[in-house]
XYZ file of C-alpha atoms in Angstrom:
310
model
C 107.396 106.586 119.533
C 104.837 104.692 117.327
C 106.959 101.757 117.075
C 107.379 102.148 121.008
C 103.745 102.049 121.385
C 102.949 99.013 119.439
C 102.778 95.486 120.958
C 105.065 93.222 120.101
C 104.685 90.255 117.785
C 104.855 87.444 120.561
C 101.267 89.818 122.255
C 98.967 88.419 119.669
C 99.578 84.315 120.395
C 99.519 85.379 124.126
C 95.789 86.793 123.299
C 94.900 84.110 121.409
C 95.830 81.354 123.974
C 94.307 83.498 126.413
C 91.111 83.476 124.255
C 91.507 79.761 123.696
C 91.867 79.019 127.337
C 88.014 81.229 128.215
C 86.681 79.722 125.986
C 87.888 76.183 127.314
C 86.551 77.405 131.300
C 83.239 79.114 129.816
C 82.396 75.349 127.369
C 82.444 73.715 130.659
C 79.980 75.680 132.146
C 77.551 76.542 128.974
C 77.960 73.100 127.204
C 74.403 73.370 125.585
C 74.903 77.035 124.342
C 77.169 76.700 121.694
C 79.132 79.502 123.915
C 81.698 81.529 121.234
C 83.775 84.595 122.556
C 84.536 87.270 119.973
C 87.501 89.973 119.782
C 86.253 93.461 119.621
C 87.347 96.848 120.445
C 91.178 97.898 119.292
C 92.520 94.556 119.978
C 90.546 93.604 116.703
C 90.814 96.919 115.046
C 94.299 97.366 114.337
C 94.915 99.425 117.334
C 96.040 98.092 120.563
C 98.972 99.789 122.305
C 101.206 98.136 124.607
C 99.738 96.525 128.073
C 96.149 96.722 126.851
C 93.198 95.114 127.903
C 91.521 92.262 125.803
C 87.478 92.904 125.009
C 85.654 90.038 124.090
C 81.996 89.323 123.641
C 80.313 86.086 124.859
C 77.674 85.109 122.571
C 75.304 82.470 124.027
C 72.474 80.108 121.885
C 69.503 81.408 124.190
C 69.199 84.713 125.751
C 69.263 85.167 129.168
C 69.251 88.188 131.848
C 72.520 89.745 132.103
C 72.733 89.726 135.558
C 72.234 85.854 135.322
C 75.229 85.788 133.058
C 77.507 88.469 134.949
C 76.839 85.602 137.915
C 77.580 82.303 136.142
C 80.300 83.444 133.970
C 82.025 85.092 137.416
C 81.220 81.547 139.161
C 82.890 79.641 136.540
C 85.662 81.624 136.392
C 86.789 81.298 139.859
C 86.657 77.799 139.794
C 90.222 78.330 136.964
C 92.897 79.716 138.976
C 95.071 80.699 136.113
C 92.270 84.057 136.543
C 92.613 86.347 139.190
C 90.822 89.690 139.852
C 87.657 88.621 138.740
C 85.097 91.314 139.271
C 81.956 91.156 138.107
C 79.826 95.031 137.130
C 76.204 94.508 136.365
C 75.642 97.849 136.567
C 77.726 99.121 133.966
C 75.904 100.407 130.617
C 77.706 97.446 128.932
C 77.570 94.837 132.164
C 81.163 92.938 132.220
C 83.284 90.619 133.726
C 86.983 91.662 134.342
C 89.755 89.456 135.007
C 93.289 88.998 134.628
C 95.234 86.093 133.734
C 98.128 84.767 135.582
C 100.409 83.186 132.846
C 100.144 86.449 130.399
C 99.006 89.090 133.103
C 97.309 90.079 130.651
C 93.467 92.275 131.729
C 90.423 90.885 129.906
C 86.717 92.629 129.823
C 83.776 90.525 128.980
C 80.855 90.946 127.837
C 77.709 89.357 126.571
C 75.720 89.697 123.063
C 76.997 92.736 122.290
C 77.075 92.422 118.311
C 76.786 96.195 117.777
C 80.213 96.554 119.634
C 81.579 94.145 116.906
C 79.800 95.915 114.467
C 81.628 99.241 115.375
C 84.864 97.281 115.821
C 84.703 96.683 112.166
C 83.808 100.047 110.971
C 87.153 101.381 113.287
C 89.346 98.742 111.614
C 88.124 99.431 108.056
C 88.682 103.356 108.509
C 91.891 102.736 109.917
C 93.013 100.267 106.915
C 91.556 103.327 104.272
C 95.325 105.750 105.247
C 98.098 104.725 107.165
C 98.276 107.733 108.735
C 94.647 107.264 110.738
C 96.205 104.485 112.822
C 99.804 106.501 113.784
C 97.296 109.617 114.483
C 95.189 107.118 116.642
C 98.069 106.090 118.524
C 99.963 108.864 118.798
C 96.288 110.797 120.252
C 95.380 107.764 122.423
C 98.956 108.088 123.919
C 98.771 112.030 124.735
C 94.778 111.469 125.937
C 96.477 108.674 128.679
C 99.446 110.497 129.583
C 97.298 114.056 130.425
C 94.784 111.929 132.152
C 92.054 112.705 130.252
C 90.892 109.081 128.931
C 89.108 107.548 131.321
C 85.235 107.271 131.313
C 84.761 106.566 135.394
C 86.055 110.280 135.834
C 83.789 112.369 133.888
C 86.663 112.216 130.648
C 86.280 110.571 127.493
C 87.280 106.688 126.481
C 89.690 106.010 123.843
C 86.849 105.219 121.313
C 85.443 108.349 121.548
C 88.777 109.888 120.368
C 88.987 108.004 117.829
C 85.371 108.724 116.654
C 87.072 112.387 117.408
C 89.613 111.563 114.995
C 87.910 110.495 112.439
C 85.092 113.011 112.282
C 88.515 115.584 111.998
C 90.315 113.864 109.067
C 86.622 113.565 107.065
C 86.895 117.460 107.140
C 89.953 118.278 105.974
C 90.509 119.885 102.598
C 90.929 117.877 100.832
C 89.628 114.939 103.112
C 91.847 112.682 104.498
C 88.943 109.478 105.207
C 85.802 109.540 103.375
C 82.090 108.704 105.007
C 81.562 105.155 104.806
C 77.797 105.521 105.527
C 76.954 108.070 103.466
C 78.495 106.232 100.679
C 75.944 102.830 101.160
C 74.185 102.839 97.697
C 70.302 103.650 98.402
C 68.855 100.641 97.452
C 71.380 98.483 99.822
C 69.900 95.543 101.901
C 69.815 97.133 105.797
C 71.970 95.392 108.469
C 69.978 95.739 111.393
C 71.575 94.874 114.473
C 69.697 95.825 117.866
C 67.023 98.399 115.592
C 69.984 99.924 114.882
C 71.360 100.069 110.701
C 74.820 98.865 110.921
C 75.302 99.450 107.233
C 78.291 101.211 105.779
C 80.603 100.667 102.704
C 83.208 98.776 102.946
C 84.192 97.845 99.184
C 87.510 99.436 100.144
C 89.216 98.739 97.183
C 87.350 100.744 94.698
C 88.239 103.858 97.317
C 91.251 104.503 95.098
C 90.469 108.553 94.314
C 91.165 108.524 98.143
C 93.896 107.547 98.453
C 96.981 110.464 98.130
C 94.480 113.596 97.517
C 95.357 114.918 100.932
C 99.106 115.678 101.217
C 99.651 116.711 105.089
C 102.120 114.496 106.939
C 101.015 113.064 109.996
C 102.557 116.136 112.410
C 100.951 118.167 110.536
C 97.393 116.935 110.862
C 98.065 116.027 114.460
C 98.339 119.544 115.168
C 95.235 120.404 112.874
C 93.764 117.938 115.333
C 94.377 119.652 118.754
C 93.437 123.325 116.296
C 90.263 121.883 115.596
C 89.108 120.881 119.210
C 90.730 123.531 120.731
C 89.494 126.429 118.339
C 87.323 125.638 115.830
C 84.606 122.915 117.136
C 81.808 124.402 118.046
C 80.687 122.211 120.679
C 77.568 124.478 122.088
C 75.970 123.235 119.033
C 76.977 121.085 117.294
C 77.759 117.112 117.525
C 80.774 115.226 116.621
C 79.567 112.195 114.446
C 81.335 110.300 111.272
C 78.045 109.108 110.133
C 77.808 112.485 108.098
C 79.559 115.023 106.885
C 76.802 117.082 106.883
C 76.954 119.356 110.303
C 74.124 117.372 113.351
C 72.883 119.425 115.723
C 72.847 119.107 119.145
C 69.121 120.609 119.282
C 68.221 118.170 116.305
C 68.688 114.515 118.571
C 67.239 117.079 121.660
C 70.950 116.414 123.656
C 71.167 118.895 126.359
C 74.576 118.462 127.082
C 78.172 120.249 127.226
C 79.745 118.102 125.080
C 78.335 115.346 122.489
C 79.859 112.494 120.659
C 78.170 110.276 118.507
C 78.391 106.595 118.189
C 78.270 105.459 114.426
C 75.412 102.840 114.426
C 73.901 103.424 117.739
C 73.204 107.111 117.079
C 70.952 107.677 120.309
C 74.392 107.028 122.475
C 76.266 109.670 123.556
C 79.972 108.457 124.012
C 80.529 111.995 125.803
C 76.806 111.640 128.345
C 79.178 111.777 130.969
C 81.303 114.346 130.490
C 79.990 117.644 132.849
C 80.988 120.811 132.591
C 84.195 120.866 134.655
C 85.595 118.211 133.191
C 84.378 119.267 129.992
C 86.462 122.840 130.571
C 89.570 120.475 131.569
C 89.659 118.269 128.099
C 89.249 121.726 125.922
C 92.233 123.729 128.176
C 94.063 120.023 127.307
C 93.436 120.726 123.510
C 94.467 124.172 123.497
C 97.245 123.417 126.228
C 98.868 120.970 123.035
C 98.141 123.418 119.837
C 99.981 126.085 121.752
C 102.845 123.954 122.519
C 102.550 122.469 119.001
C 102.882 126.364 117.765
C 105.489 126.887 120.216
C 107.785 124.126 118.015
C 108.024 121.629 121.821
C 108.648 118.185 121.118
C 105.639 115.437 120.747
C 107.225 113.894 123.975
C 106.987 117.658 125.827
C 103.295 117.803 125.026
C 102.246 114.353 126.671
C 104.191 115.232 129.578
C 102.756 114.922 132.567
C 104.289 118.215 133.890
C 101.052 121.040 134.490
C-alpha cells in the first residue's frame, strides 16, 4: 500500500517544470519584484501521495494588499492557456489562487508571503526524516482520513496537516518515545527566528539525535493502532490541546479556546488547525477513530478499515 501511495519518480520533474513554467507567466507580470515561488506543504516535506496538489508561496520585493495580488496574479494567469481552472479565494484565512495545468493536470494552490507556512514545512520534513516509520504512519493515516471522508477543512473535518500534527504529538508520547520535541530541545540562549511575531525556532541538528534513534521498538502496525487507541480512548479532548511544541500537557482553558476540539499549530500557537471543527462533526471524526481501533482489535485488514463501506 505505501509503495502504492507514493508518486512516482517521473511526478517530481513534472512539478518542477510546472514550477518553472509560473514562475516564467508570474516574471512577466512582476518584472520589478524580484517575484520567487517557493514549495511548501507535503510536496516539500517528504510527503505527497499520489494526484496531489502543488502549494507554493509567491514572495514579492514590496508588500502589497492581498486582494491586489489574488487579482493580478489571477489576471496574469489567464492570459497562459496551458492553466485552466483558475479561481481566485480572497477570503480564505490563507487567500490563494488555484489552478490546474493542462500538460501535467496537475492542481496548484498559491499563495503569497506566507514564510511561516515554509517555516512549518520544514519542521514536518525534519520530524519525518528523525524515523522512517513517521512518514509510512503519515501516509498510511492521511490515506484512511481521505478514504472515510474525514479530511477536508470546507466541511467542518480536519486537513491533512492537522493529522499529521496529530501524529506527531502521538509518537512524542509513547514509551519510550518514538520522535522527540524539537522545540523544547532549542538551547536557552539560542538566537530567536522570528517570523510574523511568531518564534520559528526549533532544533534541527538532527544528527546528534542518535539516542533516538531505535529506543522505541513497535513496528509501524503496531503504533498505527496505538494511534486510532489514543484518539479514540485516551485523548482527553474536553481539556486538553493537541500540540508538538511540548510535551508538557496545554490546556485548553490556558490559551482561553472554547472549543470541542483543539489542535495546535507549532509556531503560530494562537491558530487553531481544528477552529472549525463543531460538535457534530467533531462526534463523527472520534466514532471514525474508535470505528478503526475496533476493527484494528477485531484483526480486519488495513484495506477493510479505509473502506468506504459504513
Amino acid at each position: 500500500l505505501y509503495q502504492n501511495l507514493t508518486p512516482p519518480e517521473r511526478d517530481a520533474s513534472r512539478r518542477l517544470d510546472l514550477m518553472d513554467r509560473l514562475n516564467d507567466a508570474i516574471k512577466i507580470f512582476f518584472p520589478d519584484q524580484n517575484p520567487k515561488l517557493t514549495v511548501f506543504g507535503s510536496s516539500a516535506n517528504g510527503l505527497t501521495m499520489k494526484n496531489a496538489d502543488l502549494d507554493l508561496c509567491l514572495t514579492l520585493r514590496r508588500n502589497f494588499k492581498q486582494s491586489y495580488l489574488i487579482r493580478q496574479l489571477g489576471l496574469a494567469l489567464r492570459r497562459h492557456k496551458e492553466f485552466r481552472d483558475i479561481c481566485q479565494l480572497p477570503l480564505a484565512r490563507v487567500p490563494i489562487v488555484k489552478l490546474r495545468d493542462r500538460k501535467t493536470n496537475i492542481s496548484c494552490d498559491i499563495c503569497f508571503n506566507n514564510t511561516l507556512a515554509i517555516h512549518n514545512t520544514k519542521l514536518i520534513a525534519d520530524y519525518m526524516s528523525i524515523d522512517p516509520r513517521a512518514k509510512k504512519l503519515c501516509f498510511f493515516i492521511k490515506y484512511w482520513a481521505k478514504r472515510r471522508n474525514i479530511n477536508e477543512v470546507y466541511t467542518g473535518t480536519l486537513s491533512s496537516y492537522a493529522y499529521t500534527i496529530m501524529l506527531i504529538h502521538y509518537l512524542q508520547r509513547r514509551n519510550p518515545p518514538v520522535l522527540p520535541c524539537l522545540q523544547e530541545l532549542v538551547p536557552p540562549d539560542h538566537d530567536p527566528v522570528i517570523v510574523s511575531n511568531f518564534d520559528c525556532s526549533y532544533y534541527s541538528d538532527l544528527d546528534n539525535l542518535d539516542p533516538w534513534i531505535g529506543c522505541n521498538g513497535e513496528t509501524v502496525a503496531e503504533l498505527l493502532i496505538g494511534f486510532f487507541k489514543f484518539y479514540a480512548h485516551e485523548f482527553d479532548y474536553n481539556k486538553l490541546v493537541v500540540s508538538i511544541r511540548s510535551v508538557q500537557n496545554i490546556f485548553k482553558k490556558d490559551k482561553n479556546w472554547p472549543c470541542v476540539f483543539a489542535v495546535e499549530d507549532p509556531f503560530e500557537f494562537t491558530h487553531n488547525l481544528a477552529k472549525g471543527v463543531q460538535l457534530k462533526t467533531f462526534c463523527f471524526i472520534v466514532d471514525e477513530f474508535r470505528r478503526a481501533f475496533d476493527m484494528c482489535s477485531s484483526k480486519n485488514t488495513f484495506a477493510k478499515i479505509c473502506s468506504d463501506e459504513m
